[in-house]
mmCIF file of C-alpha atoms and ligand atoms in Angstrom:
data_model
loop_
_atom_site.group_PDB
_atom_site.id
_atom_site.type_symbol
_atom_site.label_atom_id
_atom_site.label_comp_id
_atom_site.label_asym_id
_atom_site.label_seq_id
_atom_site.Cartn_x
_atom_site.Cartn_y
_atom_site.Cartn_z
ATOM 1 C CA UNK A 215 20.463 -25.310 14.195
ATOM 2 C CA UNK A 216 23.788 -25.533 14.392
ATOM 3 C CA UNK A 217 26.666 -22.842 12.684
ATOM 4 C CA UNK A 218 27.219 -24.974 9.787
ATOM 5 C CA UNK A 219 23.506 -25.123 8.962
ATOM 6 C CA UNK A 220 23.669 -21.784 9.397
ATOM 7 C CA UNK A 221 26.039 -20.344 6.795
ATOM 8 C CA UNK A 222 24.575 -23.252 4.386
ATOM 9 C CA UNK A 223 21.450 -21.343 4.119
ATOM 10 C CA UNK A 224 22.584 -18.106 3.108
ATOM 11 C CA UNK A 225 24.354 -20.648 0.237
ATOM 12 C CA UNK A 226 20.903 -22.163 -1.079
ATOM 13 C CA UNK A 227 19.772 -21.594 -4.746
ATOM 14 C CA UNK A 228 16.244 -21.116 -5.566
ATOM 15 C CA UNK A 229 15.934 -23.512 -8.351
ATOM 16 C CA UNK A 230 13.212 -22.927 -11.481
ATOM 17 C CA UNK A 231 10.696 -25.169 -9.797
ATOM 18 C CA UNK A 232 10.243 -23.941 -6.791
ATOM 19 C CA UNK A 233 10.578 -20.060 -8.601
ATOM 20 C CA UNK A 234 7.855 -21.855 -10.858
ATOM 21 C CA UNK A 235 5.441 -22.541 -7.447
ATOM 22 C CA UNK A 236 6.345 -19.425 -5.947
ATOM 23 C CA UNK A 237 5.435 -17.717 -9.172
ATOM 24 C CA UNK A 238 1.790 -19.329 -9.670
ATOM 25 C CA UNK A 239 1.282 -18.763 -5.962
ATOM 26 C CA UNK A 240 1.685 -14.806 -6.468
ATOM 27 C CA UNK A 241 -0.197 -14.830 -9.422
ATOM 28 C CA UNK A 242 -3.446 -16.801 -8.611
ATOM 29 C CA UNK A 243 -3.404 -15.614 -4.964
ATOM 30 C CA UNK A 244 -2.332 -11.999 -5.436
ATOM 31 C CA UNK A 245 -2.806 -11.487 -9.033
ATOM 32 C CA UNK A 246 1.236 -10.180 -9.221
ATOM 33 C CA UNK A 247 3.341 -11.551 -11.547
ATOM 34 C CA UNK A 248 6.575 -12.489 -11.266
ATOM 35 C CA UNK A 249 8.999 -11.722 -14.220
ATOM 36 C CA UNK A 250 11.538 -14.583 -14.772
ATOM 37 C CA UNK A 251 14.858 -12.230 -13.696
ATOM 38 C CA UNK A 252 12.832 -11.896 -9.872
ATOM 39 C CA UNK A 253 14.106 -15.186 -8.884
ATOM 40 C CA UNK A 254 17.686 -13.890 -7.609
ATOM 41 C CA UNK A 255 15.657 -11.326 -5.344
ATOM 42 C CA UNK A 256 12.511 -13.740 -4.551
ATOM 43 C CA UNK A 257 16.224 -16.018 -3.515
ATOM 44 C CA UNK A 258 17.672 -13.130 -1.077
ATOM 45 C CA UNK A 259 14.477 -12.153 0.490
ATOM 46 C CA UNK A 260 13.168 -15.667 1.224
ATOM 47 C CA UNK A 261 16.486 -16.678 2.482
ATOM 48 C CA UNK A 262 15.639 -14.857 5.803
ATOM 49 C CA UNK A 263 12.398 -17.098 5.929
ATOM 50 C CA UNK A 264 14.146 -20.447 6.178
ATOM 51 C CA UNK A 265 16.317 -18.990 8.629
ATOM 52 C CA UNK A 266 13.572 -17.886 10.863
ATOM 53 C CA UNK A 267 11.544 -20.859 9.952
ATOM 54 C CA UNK A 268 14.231 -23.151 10.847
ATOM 55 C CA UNK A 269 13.825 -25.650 7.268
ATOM 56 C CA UNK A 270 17.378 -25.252 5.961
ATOM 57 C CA UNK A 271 15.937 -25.538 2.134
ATOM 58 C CA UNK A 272 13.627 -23.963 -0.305
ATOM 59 C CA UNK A 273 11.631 -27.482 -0.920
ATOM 60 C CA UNK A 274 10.788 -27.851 1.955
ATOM 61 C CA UNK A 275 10.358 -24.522 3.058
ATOM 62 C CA UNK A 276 7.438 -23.730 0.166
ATOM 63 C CA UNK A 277 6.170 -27.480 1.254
ATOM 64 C CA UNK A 278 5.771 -25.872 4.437
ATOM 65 C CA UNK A 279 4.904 -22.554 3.764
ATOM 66 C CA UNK A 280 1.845 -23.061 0.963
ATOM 67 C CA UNK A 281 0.197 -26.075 3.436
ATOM 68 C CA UNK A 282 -2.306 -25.586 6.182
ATOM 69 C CA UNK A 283 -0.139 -25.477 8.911
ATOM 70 C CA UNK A 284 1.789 -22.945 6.927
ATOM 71 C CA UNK A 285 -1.465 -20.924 7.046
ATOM 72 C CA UNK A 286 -2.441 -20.890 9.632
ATOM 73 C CA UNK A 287 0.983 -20.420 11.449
ATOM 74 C CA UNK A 288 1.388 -17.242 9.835
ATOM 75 C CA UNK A 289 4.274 -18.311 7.836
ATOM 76 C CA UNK A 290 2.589 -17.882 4.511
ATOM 77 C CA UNK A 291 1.664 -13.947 5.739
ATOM 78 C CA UNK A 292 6.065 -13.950 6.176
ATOM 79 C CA UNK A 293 6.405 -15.088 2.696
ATOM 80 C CA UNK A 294 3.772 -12.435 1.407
ATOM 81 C CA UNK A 295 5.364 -9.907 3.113
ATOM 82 C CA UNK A 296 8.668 -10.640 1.752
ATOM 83 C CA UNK A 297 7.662 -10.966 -1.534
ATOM 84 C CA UNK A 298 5.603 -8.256 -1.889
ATOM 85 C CA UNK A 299 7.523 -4.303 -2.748
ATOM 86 C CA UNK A 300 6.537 -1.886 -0.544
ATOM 87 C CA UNK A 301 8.391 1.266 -1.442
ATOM 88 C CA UNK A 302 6.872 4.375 -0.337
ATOM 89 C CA UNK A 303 7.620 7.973 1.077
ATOM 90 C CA UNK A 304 5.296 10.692 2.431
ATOM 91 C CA UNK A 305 4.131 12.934 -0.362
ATOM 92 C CA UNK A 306 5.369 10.850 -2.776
ATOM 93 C CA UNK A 307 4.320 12.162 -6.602
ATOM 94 C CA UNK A 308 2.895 15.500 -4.798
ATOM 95 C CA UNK A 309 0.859 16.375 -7.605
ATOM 96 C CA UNK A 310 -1.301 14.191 -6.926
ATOM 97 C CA UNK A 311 -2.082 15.939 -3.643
ATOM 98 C CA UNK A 312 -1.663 19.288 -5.266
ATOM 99 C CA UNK A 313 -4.765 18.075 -7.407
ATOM 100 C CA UNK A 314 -6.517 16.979 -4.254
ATOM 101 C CA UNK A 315 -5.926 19.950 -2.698
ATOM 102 C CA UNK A 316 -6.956 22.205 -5.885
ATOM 103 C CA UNK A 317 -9.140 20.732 -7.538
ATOM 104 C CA UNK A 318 -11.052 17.749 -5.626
ATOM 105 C CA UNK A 319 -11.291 19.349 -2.199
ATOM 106 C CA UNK A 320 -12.991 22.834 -3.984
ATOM 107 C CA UNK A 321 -15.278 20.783 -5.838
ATOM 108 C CA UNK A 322 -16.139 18.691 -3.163
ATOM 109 C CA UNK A 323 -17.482 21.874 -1.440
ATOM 110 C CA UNK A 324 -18.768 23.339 -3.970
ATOM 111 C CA UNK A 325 -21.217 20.334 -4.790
ATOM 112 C CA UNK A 326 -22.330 21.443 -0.724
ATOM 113 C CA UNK A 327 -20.894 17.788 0.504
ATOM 114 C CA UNK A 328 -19.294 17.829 3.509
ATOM 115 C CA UNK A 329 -17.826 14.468 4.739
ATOM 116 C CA UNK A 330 -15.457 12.718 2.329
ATOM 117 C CA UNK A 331 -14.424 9.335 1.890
ATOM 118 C CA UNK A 332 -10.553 8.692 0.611
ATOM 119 C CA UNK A 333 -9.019 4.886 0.564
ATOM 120 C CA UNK A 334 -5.328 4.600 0.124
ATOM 121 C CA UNK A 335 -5.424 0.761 -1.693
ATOM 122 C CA UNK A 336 -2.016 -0.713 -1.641
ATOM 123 C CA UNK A 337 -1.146 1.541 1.536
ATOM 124 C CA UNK A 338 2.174 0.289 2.095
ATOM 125 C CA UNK A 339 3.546 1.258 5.957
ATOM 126 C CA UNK A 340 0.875 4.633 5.925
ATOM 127 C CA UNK A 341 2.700 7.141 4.340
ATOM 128 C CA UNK A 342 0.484 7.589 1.932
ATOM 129 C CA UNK A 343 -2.606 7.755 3.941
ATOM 130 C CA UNK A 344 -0.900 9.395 6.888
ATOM 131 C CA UNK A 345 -0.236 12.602 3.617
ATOM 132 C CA UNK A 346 -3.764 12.284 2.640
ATOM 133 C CA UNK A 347 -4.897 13.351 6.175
ATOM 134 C CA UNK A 348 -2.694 15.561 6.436
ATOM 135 C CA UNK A 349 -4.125 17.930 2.982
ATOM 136 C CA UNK A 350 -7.193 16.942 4.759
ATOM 137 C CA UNK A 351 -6.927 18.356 7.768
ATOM 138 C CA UNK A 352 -5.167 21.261 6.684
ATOM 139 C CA UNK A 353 -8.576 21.942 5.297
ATOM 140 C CA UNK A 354 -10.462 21.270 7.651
ATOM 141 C CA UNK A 355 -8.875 23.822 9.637
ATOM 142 C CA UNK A 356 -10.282 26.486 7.355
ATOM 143 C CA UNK A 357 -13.407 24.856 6.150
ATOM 144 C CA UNK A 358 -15.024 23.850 9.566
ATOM 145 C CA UNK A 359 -18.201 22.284 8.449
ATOM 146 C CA UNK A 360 -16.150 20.002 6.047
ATOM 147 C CA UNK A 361 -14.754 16.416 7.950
ATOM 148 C CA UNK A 362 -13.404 13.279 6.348
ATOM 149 C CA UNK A 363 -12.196 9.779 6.656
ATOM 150 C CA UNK A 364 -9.522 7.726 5.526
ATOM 151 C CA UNK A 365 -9.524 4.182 5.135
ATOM 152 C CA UNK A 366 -5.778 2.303 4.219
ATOM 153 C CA UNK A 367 -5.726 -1.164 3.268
ATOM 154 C CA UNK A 368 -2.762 -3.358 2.361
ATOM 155 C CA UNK A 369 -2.088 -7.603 1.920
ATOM 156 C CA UNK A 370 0.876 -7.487 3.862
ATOM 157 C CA UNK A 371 0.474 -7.777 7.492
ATOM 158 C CA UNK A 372 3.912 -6.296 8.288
ATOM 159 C CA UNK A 373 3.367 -3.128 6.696
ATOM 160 C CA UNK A 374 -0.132 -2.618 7.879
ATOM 161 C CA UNK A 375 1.550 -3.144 11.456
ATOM 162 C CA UNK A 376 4.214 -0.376 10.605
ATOM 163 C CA UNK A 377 1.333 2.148 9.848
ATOM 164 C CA UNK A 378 -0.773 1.514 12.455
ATOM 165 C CA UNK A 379 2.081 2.351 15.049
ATOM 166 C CA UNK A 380 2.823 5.315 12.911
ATOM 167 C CA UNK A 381 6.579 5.615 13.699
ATOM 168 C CA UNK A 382 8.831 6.647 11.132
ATOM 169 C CA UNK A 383 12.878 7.569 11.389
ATOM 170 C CA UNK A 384 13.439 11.581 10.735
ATOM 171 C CA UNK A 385 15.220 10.249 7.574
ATOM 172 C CA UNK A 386 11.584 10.146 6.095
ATOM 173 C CA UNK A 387 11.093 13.185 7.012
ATOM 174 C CA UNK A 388 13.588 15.129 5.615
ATOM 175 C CA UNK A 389 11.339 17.024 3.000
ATOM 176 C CA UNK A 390 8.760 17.633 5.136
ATOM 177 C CA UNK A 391 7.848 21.031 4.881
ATOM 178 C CA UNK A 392 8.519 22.152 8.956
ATOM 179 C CA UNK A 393 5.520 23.521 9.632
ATOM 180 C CA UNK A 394 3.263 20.267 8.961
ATOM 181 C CA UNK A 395 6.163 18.427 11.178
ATOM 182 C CA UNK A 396 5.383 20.422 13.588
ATOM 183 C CA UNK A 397 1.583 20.377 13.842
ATOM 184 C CA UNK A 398 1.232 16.777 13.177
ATOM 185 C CA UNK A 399 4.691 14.700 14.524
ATOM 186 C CA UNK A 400 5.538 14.123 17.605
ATOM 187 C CA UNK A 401 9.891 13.438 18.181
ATOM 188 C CA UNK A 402 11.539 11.470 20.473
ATOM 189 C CA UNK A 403 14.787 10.214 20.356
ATOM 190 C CA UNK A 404 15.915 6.531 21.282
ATOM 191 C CA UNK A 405 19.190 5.526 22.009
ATOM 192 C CA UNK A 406 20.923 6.125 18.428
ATOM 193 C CA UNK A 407 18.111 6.777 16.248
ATOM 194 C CA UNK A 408 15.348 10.302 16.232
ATOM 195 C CA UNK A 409 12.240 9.089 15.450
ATOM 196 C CA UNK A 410 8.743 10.975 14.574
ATOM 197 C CA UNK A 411 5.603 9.660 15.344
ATOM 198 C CA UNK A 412 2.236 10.943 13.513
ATOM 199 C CA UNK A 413 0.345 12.696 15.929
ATOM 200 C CA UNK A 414 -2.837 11.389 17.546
ATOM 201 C CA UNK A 415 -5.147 14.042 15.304
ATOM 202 C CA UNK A 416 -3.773 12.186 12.275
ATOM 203 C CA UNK A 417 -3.944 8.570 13.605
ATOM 204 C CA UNK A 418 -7.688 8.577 14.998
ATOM 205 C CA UNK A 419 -8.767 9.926 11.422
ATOM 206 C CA UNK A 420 -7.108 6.779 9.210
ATOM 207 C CA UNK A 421 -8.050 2.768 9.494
ATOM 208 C CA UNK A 422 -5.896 0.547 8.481
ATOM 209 C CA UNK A 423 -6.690 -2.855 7.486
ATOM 210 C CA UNK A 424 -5.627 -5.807 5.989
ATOM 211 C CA UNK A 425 -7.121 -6.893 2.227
ATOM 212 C CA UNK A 426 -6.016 -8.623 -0.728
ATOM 213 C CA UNK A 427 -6.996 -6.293 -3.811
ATOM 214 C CA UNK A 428 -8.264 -9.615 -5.731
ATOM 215 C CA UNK A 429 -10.643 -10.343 -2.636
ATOM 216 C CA UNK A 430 -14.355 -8.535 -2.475
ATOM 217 C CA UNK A 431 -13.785 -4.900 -0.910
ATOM 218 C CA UNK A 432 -15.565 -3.582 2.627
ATOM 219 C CA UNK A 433 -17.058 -0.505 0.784
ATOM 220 C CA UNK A 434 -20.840 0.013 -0.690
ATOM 221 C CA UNK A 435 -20.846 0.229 -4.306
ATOM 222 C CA UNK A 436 -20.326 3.874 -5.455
ATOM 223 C CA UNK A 437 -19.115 5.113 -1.498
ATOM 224 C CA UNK A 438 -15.854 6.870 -2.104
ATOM 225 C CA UNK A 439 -14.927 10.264 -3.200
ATOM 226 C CA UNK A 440 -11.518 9.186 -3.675
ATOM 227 C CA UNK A 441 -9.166 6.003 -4.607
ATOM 228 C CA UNK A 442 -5.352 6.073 -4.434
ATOM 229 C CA UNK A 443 -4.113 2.929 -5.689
ATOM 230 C CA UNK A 444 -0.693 4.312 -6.734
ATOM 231 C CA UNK A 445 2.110 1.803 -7.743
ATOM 232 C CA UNK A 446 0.741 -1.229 -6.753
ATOM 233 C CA UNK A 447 -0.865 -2.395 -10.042
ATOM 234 C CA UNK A 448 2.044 -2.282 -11.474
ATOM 235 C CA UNK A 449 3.038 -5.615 -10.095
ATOM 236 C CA UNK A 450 -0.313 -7.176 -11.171
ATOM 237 C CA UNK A 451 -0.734 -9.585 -14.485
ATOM 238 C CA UNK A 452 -3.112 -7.260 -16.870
ATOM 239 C CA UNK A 453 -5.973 -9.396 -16.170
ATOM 240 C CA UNK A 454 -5.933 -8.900 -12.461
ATOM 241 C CA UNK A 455 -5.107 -5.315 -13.100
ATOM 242 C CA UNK A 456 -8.374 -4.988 -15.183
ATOM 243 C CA UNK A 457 -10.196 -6.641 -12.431
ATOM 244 C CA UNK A 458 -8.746 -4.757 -9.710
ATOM 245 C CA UNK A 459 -9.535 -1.787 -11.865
ATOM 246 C CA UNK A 460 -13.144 -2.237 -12.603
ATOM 247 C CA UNK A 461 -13.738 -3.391 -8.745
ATOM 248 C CA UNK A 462 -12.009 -0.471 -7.410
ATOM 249 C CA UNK A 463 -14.666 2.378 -9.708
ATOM 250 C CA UNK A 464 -17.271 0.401 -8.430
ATOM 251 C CA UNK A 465 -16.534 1.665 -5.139
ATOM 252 C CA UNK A 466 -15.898 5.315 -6.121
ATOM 253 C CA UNK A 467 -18.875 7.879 -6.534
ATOM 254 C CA UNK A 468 -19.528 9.142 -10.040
ATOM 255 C CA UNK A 469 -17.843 12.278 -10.014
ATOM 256 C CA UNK A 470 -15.382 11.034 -8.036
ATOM 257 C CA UNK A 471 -11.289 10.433 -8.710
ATOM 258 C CA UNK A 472 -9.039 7.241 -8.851
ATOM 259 C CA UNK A 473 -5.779 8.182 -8.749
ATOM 260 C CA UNK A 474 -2.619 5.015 -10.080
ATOM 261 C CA UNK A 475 1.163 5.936 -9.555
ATOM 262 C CA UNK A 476 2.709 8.114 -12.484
ATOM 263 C CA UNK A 477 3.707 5.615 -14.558
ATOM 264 C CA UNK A 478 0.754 3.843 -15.007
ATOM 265 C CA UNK A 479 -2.356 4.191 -17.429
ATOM 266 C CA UNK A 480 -5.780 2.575 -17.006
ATOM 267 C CA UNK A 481 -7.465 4.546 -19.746
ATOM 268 C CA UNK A 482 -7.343 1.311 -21.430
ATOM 269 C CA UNK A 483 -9.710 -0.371 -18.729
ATOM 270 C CA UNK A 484 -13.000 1.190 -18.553
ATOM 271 C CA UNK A 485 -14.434 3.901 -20.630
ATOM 272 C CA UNK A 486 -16.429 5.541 -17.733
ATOM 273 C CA UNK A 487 -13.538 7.572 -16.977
ATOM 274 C CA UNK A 488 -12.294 10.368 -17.745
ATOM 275 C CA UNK A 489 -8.436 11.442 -17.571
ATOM 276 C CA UNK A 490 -8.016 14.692 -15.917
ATOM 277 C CA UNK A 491 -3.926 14.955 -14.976
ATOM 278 C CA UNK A 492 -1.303 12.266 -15.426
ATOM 279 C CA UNK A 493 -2.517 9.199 -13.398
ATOM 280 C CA UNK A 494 -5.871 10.366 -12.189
ATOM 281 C CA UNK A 495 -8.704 9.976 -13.593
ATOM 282 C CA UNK A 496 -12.802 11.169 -12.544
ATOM 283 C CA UNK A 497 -15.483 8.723 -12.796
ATOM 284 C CA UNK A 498 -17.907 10.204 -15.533
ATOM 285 C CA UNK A 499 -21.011 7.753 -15.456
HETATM 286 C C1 LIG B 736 5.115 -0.033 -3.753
HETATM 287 S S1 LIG B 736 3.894 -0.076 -2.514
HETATM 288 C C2 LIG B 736 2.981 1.405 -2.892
HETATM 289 C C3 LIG B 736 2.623 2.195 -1.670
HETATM 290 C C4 LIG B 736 1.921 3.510 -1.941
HETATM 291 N N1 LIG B 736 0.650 3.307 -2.572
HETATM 292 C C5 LIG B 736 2.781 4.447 -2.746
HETATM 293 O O1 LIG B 736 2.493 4.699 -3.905
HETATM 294 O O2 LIG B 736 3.787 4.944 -2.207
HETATM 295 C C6 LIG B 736 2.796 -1.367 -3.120
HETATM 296 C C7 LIG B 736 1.977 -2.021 -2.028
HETATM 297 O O3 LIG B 736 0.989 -2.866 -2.638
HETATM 298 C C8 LIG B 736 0.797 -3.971 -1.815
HETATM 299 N N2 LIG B 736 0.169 -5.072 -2.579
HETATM 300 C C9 LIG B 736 0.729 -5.888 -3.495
HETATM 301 N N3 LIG B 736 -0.176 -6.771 -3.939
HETATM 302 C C10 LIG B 736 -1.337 -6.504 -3.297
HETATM 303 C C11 LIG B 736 -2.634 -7.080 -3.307
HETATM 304 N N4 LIG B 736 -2.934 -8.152 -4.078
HETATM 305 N N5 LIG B 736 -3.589 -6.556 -2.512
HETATM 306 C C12 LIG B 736 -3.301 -5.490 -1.717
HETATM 307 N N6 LIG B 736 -2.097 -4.902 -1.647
HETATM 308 C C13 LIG B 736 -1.128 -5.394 -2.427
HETATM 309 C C14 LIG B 736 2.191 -4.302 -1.296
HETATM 310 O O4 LIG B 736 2.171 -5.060 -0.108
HETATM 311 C C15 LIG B 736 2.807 -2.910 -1.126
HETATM 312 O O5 LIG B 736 2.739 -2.463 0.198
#
């Protein structure tokens, strides 16, 4: 590629068909729909694809992309990962984990169980499931015949890579309360930047995978104690969300909790649950 190609990418338009393909693509592959006003930022973030790709425009780009070859050369997994939002912080909407920690956890002992299940679906780059383990093991520590697992699944490759290596900048970390920094990061400092990295306790007690929330799940019917699937439905079409919905309670235990992001409802979905805080909800039947 030469310079003028170059600077003539960052000048191509995304034009309404190729939004249009783009669009159904999300939709009947990932069940997320993409609002009309997306295309300027579906533009900016694919822009970086046909510069890595090396096809200078967005025809032939998506002609590439959606194919076989696209497939299976891993540039459709790019696109996903661009196109997908993956916004996420370590105890983000903390009373969710206050309720974990309060209410599920006591129950969960009280009911004499003693090894729990927890899935973070939509897991983003592991914060999420990186602060589950965390109340977890902080629980552990004073109920020793109690043990758990976490399993953290997410469609984008790129993100699932992120968690898996478990490095975060200490910009992430700013809130964490110092004592859980402590115990369960580790700090070392490159060149410019300080970086954490969850400790080895942590890591060996979360897998991460790869899955696509419209695909079957890895999990026995009625398995899990808990579901997280916080603000990630809120990208799906309402049929997809429904189905996502009703596949991901068939996975969790009656009695047990599916927790969405804080501004989401799924009331609406299923009447075998019950809602118990903002957001989270128990299985009743
Ligand atoms: C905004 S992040 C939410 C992360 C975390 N749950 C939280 O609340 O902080 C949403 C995640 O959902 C993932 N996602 C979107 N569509 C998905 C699908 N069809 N299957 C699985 N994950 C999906 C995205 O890749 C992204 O990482």
């Amino acid at each position: 590629m030469n310079n003028t190609d170059a600077l003539n990418i960052y000048n191509q338009k995304l034009e309404e068909p190729e939004f249009k393909r783009i669009q159904d693509f999300m939709l009947n592959n990932l069940g997320v729909k993409l609002s009309p006003i997306k295309i300027v930022m579906v533009n900016s973030r694919l822009v970086k694809r046909l510069k890595m790709s090396g096809i200078y425009n967005f025809p032939d780009y998506l002609n590439y992309a959606l194919s076989p070859e696209g497939k299976r050369s891993g540039e459709l997994q790019c696109m996903i990962d661009e196109l997908t939002t993956h916004k996420t912080e370590f105890f983000r909407e903390p009373e969710h984990f206050d309720l974990l920690r309060e209410r599920v956890l006591p129950e969960f002992i009280q009911n004499k169980q003693s090894w729990l299940k927890i899935w973070s679906a939509g897991c983003s780059s592991g914060e999420e499931a990186y602060t589950m383990a965390m109340v977890l093991q902080e629980f552990k520590q004073v109920h020793t015949t109690f043990d758990y697992s976490v399993y953290a699944t997410d469609v984008s490759n790129a993100v699932v890579v992120k968690a898996v290596r478990a490095i975060y900048p200490a910009v992430n970390l700013k809130t964490m309360a110092p004592d859980l920094l402590r115990k369960y990061f580790l700090v070392s400092k490159d060149e410019q930047t300080e970086l954490y990295r969850v400790s080895k306790t942590l890591r060996d007690k979360v897998q991460f995978s790869m899955l696509n929330l419209v695909d079957t799940y890895p999990f026995q019917p009625n398995s899990l104690d808990v579901v997280f699937c916080r603000n990630t439905l809120i990208y799906f079409e309402d049929k997809a969300k429904r189905e996502v919905v009703s596949k991901l309670l068939s996975k969790v235990k009656t009695g047990g909790y599916l927790f969405v992001g804080l501004s989401e409802t799924i009331s609406q979905f299923s009447s075998d649950i019950k809602q118990i805080a903002p957001s989270a909800y128990q299985k009743i039947r």
